[in-house]
Amino acid sequence: MSLLRFLGLEKPETATGETDTVRKIARELDAMDATQARYIAAFAYILSRTARADLHVTDEETAVMERIVREAAGLPEQQAVLVVQIAKTQNLL
């Protein structure tokens, strides 16, 4: 994370990728059953509390989180990826 971003001084146009990610997540949650979407959002919220404890999530950590979410929650791979993406995005925002 850049110092400008940490201080909230980064130019808005650099956050476009994050906005697109949030829109993608919202579309995927909207397409789900409401109960399942709430479960995934809650799971992601809890995961987000620890995902960036060191302010950085590596690709290896992401893969491990996805595997753990699949195994612990019994979610299909696509939904496990969504949970981890929500958790990572939540910490960026």
Backbone as JSON, one array per atom type, in Angstrom:
{
  "sequence": "MSLLRFLGLEKPETATGETDTVRKIARELDAMDATQARYIAAFAYILSRTARADLHVTDEETAVMERIVREAAGLPEQQAVLVVQIAKTQNLL",
  "N": [[0.85, -1.16, 0.0], [0.53, 2.17, -0.84], [1.9, 5.18, 0.59], [0.41, 7.48, 0.1], [-2.1, 6.38, -0.43], [-2.64, 5.15, 2.03], [-2.91, 7.38, 3.64], [-5.18, 8.39, 2.56], [-4.99, 10.07, 0.38], [-4.71, 9.42, -2.23], [-5.26, 9.72, -5.73], [-8.57, 9.68, -7.1], [-8.93, 8.32, -9.57], [-7.18, 6.17, -9.54], [-8.41, 4.28, -8.05], [-10.22, 2.9, -9.56], [-10.13, 0.17, -10.34], [-10.72, -1.07, -7.92], [-13.34, -0.19, -7.5], [-14.61, -1.45, -9.64], [-14.24, -4.09, -8.83], [-15.79, -4.17, -6.49], [-18.3, -3.72, -7.61], [-18.55, -6.06, -9.13], [-18.58, -7.99, -7.11], [-20.96, -7.23, -5.8], [-22.84, -7.75, -7.84], [-22.6, -10.55, -8.01], [-23.41, -11.33, -5.43], [-26.04, -10.34, -5.48], [-27.17, -12.06, -7.31], [-27.51, -14.38, -5.94], [-29.36, -16.54, -3.67], [-31.0, -14.93, -0.99], [-30.45, -15.74, 1.68], [-28.13, -17.29, 1.38], [-26.42, -15.33, 0.32], [-26.23, -13.56, 2.5], [-24.94, -15.25, 4.33], [-22.47, -15.67, 3.05], [-21.52, -13.03, 2.94], [-21.33, -12.46, 5.69], [-19.43, -14.37, 6.49], [-17.27, -13.46, 5.0], [-16.9, -10.97, 6.19], [-16.02, -11.64, 8.78], [-13.67, -12.98, 8.09], [-12.3, -10.87, 6.94], [-11.51, -9.37, 9.1], [-9.19, -10.49, 10.01], [-7.65, -10.94, 7.8], [-5.87, -9.03, 6.81], [-3.98, -8.51, 8.79], [-1.27, -7.96, 8.84], [-1.22, -5.92, 7.05], [-0.92, -6.7, 4.41], [-1.68, -9.02, 1.89], [-0.61, -11.87, 0.5], [-0.32, -13.7, -2.64], [-0.06, -16.39, -2.07], [-1.15, -16.52, 0.53], [-3.75, -15.82, -0.1], [-4.57, -18.04, -1.64], [-4.46, -20.04, 0.31], [-6.38, -19.09, 2.12], [-8.67, -19.31, 0.49], [-8.8, -22.1, 0.18], [-9.19, -22.91, 2.84], [-11.64, -21.68, 3.41], [-13.27, -23.04, 1.58], [-13.11, -25.65, 2.66], [-13.84, -25.33, 5.41], [-16.34, -24.05, 5.34], [-17.68, -25.48, 3.5], [-18.18, -24.54, 0.97], [-18.61, -24.13, -2.59], [-15.91, -23.77, -4.98], [-16.06, -21.3, -6.47], [-17.68, -19.67, -4.82], [-16.11, -19.62, -2.52], [-13.88, -18.24, -3.45], [-15.14, -15.82, -3.9], [-15.84, -15.05, -1.25], [-13.27, -14.65, -0.14], [-12.36, -12.62, -1.82], [-14.16, -10.57, -1.2], [-13.43, -10.16, 1.47], [-10.77, -9.27, 1.18], [-11.17, -6.95, -0.37], [-12.77, -5.43, 1.32], [-10.93, -4.7, 3.28], [-9.26, -3.07, 1.82], [-10.86, -0.91, 1.28]],
  "CA": [[0.0, 0.0, 0.0], [1.31, 3.4, -0.91], [1.7, 6.14, 1.67], [-0.71, 8.34, -0.28], [-3.34, 5.63, -0.24], [-2.81, 4.98, 3.47], [-3.37, 8.66, 4.17], [-6.41, 8.78, 1.89], [-4.7, 11.16, -0.54], [-4.52, 8.89, -3.58], [-6.22, 10.26, -6.69], [-9.7, 8.77, -7.29], [-8.86, 7.47, -10.76], [-6.41, 4.97, -9.27], [-9.26, 3.34, -7.34], [-11.19, 2.35, -10.5], [-10.12, -1.28, -10.25], [-11.42, -1.44, -6.7], [-14.76, 0.04, -7.74], [-15.06, -2.54, -10.51], [-14.28, -5.29, -8.01], [-16.95, -4.06, -5.62], [-19.49, -3.93, -8.46], [-18.6, -7.49, -9.48], [-19.01, -8.69, -5.9], [-22.37, -6.91, -5.6], [-23.62, -8.5, -8.83], [-22.61, -11.96, -7.64], [-24.27, -11.49, -4.25], [-27.43, -10.11, -5.9], [-27.64, -13.22, -8.08], [-27.69, -15.52, -5.02], [-30.44, -16.58, -2.7], [-30.71, -13.94, 0.05], [-29.85, -16.4, 2.83], [-26.76, -17.64, 1.0], [-25.65, -14.08, 0.18], [-25.94, -13.08, 3.86], [-23.94, -16.16, 4.9], [-21.18, -15.37, 2.41], [-21.1, -11.7, 3.38], [-20.93, -12.56, 7.09], [-18.18, -15.12, 6.5], [-16.24, -12.56, 4.48], [-16.65, -9.93, 7.19], [-15.18, -12.23, 9.82], [-12.35, -13.23, 7.5], [-11.63, -9.59, 6.68], [-10.96, -8.86, 10.35], [-7.84, -11.04, 10.22], [-6.96, -11.16, 6.52], [-4.81, -8.07, 6.57], [-3.36, -8.15, 10.07], [0.05, -7.38, 8.57], [-1.45, -4.92, 5.99], [-0.56, -7.24, 3.1], [-2.14, -10.38, 1.64], [0.11, -12.4, -0.65], [-1.06, -14.66, -3.46], [-0.05, -17.66, -1.34], [-2.13, -16.39, 1.6], [-5.06, -15.84, -0.74], [-4.87, -19.43, -2.0], [-4.72, -20.78, 1.55], [-7.68, -18.65, 2.62], [-9.71, -19.9, -0.36], [-8.88, -23.53, 0.52], [-9.77, -23.03, 4.18], [-13.05, -21.32, 3.29], [-13.96, -24.17, 0.94], [-13.18, -26.79, 3.58], [-14.55, -25.0, 6.66], [-17.73, -23.67, 5.1], [-18.3, -26.38, 2.54], [-18.62, -23.77, -0.19], [-17.94, -24.43, -3.86], [-14.73, -22.93, -5.22], [-16.44, -19.96, -6.9], [-18.14, -18.9, -3.67], [-14.96, -19.43, -1.63], [-13.12, -17.14, -4.05], [-15.92, -14.6, -3.65], [-15.67, -14.71, 0.17], [-11.93, -14.12, 0.06], [-12.29, -11.34, -2.53], [-14.88, -9.6, -0.38], [-12.6, -9.86, 2.65], [-9.63, -8.46, 0.76], [-11.66, -5.65, -0.82], [-13.24, -4.72, 2.52], [-9.77, -4.12, 3.94], [-8.73, -2.0, 0.97], [-11.76, 0.23, 1.35]],
  "C": [[0.9, 1.23, 0.0], [0.98, 4.31, 0.27], [0.52, 7.06, 1.36], [-2.05, 7.64, -0.06], [-3.65, 5.47, 1.24], [-3.37, 6.25, 4.1], [-4.67, 9.15, 3.54], [-6.22, 9.91, 0.89], [-4.49, 10.69, -1.97], [-5.61, 9.44, -4.49], [-7.32, 9.25, -6.96], [-9.56, 7.85, -8.5], [-8.05, 6.2, -10.54], [-7.24, 3.91, -8.56], [-10.28, 2.67, -8.26], [-11.26, 0.84, -10.43], [-10.86, -1.77, -9.02], [-12.92, -1.26, -6.86], [-15.34, -1.06, -8.61], [-15.19, -3.84, -9.72], [-15.51, -5.29, -7.1], [-18.24, -4.28, -6.42], [-19.66, -5.4, -8.83], [-19.1, -8.3, -8.29], [-20.5, -8.46, -5.66], [-23.26, -7.67, -6.57], [-23.72, -9.97, -8.44], [-23.48, -12.21, -6.42], [-25.74, -11.3, -4.61], [-28.01, -11.32, -6.63], [-27.93, -14.43, -7.19], [-28.99, -15.41, -4.24], [-30.06, -15.66, -1.54], [-30.03, -14.56, 1.27], [-28.39, -16.76, 2.55], [-25.88, -16.4, 0.88], [-25.29, -13.52, 1.55], [-24.87, -13.94, 4.52], [-22.56, -15.84, 4.35], [-20.66, -14.01, 2.87], [-20.63, -11.72, 4.84], [-19.59, -13.29, 7.22], [-17.04, -14.22, 6.05], [-15.9, -11.47, 5.49], [-15.73, -10.46, 8.29], [-13.77, -12.47, 9.29], [-11.59, -11.92, 7.3], [-10.99, -9.01, 7.93], [-9.54, -9.35, 10.58], [-7.01, -11.1, 8.93], [-5.78, -10.22, 6.31], [-4.16, -7.6, 7.88], [-1.99, -7.51, 9.88], [0.0, -6.36, 7.43], [-1.04, -5.4, 4.6], [-1.06, -8.68, 3.0], [-1.45, -10.86, 0.37], [-0.78, -13.35, -1.44], [-1.13, -16.02, -2.75], [-1.06, -17.65, -0.2], [-3.55, -16.44, 1.04], [-5.48, -17.27, -1.07], [-5.19, -20.26, -0.76], [-6.07, -20.39, 2.14], [-8.82, -19.27, 1.81], [-9.9, -21.38, -0.02], [-9.57, -23.71, 1.86], [-11.26, -22.7, 4.14], [-13.84, -22.46, 2.65], [-14.17, -25.3, 1.93], [-14.03, -26.49, 4.8], [-16.03, -24.72, 6.44], [-18.44, -24.61, 4.14], [-18.82, -25.66, 1.31], [-17.94, -24.26, -1.46], [-16.82, -23.41, -4.11], [-15.1, -21.49, -5.59], [-16.89, -19.1, -5.72], [-17.02, -18.67, -2.66], [-14.09, -18.29, -2.14], [-13.83, -15.82, -3.79], [-15.76, -14.14, -2.2], [-14.32, -14.06, 0.4], [-11.8, -12.76, -0.64], [-13.01, -10.24, -1.76], [-14.03, -9.18, 0.81], [-11.43, -8.96, 2.28], [-10.07, -7.06, 0.35], [-12.11, -4.81, 0.37], [-12.06, -4.03, 3.21], [-9.15, -3.0, 3.13], [-9.56, -0.73, 1.12], [-11.76, 0.82, 2.74]]
}
